[in-house]
GROMACS .gro file of C-alpha atoms in nm:
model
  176
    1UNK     CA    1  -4.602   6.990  -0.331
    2UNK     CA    2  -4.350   6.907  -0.050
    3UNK     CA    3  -4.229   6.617   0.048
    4UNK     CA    4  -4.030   6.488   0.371
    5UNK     CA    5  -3.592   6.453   0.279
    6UNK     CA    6  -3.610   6.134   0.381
    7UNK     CA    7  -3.880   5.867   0.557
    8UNK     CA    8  -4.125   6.023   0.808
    9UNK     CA    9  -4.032   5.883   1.150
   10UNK     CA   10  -4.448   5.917   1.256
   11UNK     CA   11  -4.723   6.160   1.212
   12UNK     CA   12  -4.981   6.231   1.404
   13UNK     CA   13  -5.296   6.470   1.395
   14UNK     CA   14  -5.377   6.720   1.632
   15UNK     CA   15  -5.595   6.793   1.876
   16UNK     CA   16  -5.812   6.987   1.598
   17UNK     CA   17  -5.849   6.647   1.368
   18UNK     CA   18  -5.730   6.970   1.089
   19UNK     CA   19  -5.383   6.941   1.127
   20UNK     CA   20  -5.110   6.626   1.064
   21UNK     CA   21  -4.755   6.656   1.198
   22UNK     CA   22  -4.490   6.450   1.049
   23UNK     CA   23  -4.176   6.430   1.111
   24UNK     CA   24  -3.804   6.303   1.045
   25UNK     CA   25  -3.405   6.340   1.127
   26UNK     CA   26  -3.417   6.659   0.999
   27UNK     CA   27  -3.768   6.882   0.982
   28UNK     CA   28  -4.080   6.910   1.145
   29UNK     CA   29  -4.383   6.946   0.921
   30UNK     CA   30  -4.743   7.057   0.971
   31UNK     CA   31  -4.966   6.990   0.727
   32UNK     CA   32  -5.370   7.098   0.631
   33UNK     CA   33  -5.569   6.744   0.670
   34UNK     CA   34  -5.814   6.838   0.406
   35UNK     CA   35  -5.621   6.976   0.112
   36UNK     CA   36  -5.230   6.850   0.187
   37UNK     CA   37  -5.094   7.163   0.168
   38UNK     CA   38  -4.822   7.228   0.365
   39UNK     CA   39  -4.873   7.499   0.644
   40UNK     CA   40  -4.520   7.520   0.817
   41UNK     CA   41  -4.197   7.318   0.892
   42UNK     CA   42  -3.920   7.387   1.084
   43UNK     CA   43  -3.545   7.259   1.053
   44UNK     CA   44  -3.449   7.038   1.353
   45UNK     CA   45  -3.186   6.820   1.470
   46UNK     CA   46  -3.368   6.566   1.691
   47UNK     CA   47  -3.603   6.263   1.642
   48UNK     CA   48  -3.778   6.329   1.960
   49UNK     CA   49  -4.128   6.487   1.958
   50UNK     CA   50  -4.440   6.436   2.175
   51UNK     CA   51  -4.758   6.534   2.120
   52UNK     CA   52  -4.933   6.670   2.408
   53UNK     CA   53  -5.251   6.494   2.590
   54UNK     CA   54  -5.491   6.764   2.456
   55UNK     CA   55  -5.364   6.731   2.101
   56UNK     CA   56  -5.307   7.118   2.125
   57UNK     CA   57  -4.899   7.140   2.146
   58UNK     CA   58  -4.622   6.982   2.010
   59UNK     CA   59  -4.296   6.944   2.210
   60UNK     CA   60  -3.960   6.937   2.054
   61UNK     CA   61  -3.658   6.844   2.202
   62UNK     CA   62  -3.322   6.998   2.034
   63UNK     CA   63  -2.997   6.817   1.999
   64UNK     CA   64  -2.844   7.038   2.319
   65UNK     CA   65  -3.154   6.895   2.490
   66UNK     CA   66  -3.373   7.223   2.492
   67UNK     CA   67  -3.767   7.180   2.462
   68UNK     CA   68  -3.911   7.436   2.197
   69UNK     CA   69  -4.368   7.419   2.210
   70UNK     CA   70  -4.537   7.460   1.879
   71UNK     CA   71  -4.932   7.541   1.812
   72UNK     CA   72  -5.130   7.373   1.565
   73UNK     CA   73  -5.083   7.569   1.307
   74UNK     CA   74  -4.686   7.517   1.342
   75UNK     CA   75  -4.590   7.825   1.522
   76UNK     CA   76  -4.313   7.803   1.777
   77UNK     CA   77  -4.478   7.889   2.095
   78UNK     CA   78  -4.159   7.924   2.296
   79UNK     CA   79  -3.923   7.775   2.491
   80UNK     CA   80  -3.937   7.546   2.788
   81UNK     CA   81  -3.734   7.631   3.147
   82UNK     CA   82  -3.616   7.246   3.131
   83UNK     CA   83  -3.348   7.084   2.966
   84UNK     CA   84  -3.321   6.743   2.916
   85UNK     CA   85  -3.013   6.564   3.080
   86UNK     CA   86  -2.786   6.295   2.836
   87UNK     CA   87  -2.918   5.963   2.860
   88UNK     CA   88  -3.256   6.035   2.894
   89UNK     CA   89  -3.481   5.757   2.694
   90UNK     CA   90  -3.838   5.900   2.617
   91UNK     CA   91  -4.046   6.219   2.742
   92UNK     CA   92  -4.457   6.240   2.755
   93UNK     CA   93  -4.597   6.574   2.829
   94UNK     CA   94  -4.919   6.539   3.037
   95UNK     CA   95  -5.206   6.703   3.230
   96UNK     CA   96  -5.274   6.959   2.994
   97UNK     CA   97  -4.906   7.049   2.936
   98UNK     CA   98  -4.863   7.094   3.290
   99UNK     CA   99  -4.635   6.837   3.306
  100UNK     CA  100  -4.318   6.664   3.134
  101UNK     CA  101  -4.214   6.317   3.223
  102UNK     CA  102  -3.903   6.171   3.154
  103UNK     CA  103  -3.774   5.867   3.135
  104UNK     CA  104  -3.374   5.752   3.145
  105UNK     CA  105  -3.215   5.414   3.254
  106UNK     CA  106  -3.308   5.384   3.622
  107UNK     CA  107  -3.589   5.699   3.658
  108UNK     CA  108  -3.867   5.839   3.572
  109UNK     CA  109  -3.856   6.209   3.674
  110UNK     CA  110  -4.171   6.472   3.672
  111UNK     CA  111  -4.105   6.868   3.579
  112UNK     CA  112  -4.325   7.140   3.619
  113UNK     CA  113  -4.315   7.304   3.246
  114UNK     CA  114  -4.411   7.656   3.358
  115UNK     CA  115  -4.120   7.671   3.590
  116UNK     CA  116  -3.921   7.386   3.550
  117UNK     CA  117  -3.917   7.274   3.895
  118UNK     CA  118  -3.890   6.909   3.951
  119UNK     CA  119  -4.174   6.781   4.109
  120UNK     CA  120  -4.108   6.421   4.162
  121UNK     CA  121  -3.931   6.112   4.091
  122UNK     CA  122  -3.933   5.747   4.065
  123UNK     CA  123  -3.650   5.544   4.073
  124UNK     CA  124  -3.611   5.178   3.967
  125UNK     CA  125  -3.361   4.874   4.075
  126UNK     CA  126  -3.447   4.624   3.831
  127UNK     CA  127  -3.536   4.559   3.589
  128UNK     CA  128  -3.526   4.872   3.432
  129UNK     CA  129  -3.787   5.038   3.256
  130UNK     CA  130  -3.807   5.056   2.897
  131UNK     CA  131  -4.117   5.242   2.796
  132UNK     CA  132  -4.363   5.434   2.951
  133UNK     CA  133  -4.735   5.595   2.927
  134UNK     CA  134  -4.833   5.880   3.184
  135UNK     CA  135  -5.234   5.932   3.189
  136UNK     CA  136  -5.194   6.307   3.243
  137UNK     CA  137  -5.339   6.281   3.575
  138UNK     CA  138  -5.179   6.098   3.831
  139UNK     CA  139  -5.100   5.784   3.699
  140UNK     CA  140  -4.819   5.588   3.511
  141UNK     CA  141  -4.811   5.227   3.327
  142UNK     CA  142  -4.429   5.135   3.309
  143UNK     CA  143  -4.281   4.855   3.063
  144UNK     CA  144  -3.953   4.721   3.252
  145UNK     CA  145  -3.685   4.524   3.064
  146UNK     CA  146  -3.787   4.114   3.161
  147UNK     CA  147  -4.122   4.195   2.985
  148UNK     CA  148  -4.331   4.290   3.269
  149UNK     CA  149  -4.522   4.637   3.364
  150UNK     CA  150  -4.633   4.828   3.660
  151UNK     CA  151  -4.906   5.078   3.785
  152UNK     CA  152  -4.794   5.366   3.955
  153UNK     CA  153  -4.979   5.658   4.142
  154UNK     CA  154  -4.724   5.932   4.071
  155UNK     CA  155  -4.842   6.154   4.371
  156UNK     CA  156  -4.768   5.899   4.623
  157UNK     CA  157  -4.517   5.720   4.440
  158UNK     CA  158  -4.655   5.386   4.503
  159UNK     CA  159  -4.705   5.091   4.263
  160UNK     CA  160  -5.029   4.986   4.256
  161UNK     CA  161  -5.006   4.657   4.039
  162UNK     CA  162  -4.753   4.440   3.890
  163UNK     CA  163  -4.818   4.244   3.601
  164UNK     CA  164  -4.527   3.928   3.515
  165UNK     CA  165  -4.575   3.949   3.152
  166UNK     CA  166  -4.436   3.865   2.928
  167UNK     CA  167  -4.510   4.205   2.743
  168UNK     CA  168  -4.364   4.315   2.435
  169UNK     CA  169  -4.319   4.667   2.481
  170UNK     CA  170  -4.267   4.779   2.139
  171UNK     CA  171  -4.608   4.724   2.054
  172UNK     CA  172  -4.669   5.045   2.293
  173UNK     CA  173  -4.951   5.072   2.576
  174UNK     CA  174  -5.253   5.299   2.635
  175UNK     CA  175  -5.392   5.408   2.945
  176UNK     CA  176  -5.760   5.599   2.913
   0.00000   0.00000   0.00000
């Protein structure tokens, strides 16, 4: 049997409810649901992986900020036109891996995946934001750093609603 080097930093399953994905510091890991076997797992130097909205693709981003796509059944897909600048805090790909999100001190930036144009962004004053969820669609529920979190239509790049909080971010968000 194989086992992670290390603590998993999360898992998830798949869009297929077949497949778990687990991960840490150093390898990616896809595993069969039903028996635990192991079906493939990749070396990596990064902690940051999303899963995408359909459940269908995982995104990985490499130390030199690359984005590599894997499949289910843990084979690398390819390679993403976009590279991730320094600083940036946390990336959600959405509508139907359309779309990448990404989120650094003071903005919250939109890329086209396919050709990695960007197609919009959102910049913030204060307080900052801290966390983020992105629908897929068109909108975007932002933590910011007093404790308080905001609606946003990302086509028109207009807030919608404020809420004062507090909030306690860490404890994550959900839009449906």
């Amino acid at each position: 049997a194989h086992t992670h080097r290390g603590p998993a930093h999360a898992t998830f399953f798949m869009g297929d409810d077949e497949t778990i994905v687990s991960f840490n510091h150093e390898e990616l890991f896809f595993w069969e649901r039903s028996s635990g076997r192991l079906i493939a797992s990749h070396h990596a130097n990064s902690a940051r992986y999303v899963l995408g909205p359909a459940g269908n693709t995982v995104l990985r981003q490499t130390a030199t900020g690359g984005l590599q796509s894997f499949d289910p059944r843990g084979v690398l897909l390819g390679r993403l036109p976009i590279v991730v600048p320094p600083g940036n805090r946390e990336l959600i790909l959405g509508d139907r891996a359309r779309k990448l999100m990404l989120m650094s001190t003071d903005r919250l930036t939109e890329w086209d995946t396919s050709t990695g144009e960007l197609v919009s962004t959102l910049e913030f004053e204060s307080p900052t934001p801290i966390r983020f969820t992105y629908s897929g669609g068109r909108d975007l529920l932002v933590n910011l750093s007093d404790g308080s979190f905001e609606l946003w239509n990302i086509d028109a790049r207009e807030r919608l609603l404020r809420h004062a909080g507090p909030y306690d971010a860490r404890r994550g968000m959900v839009l449906s």
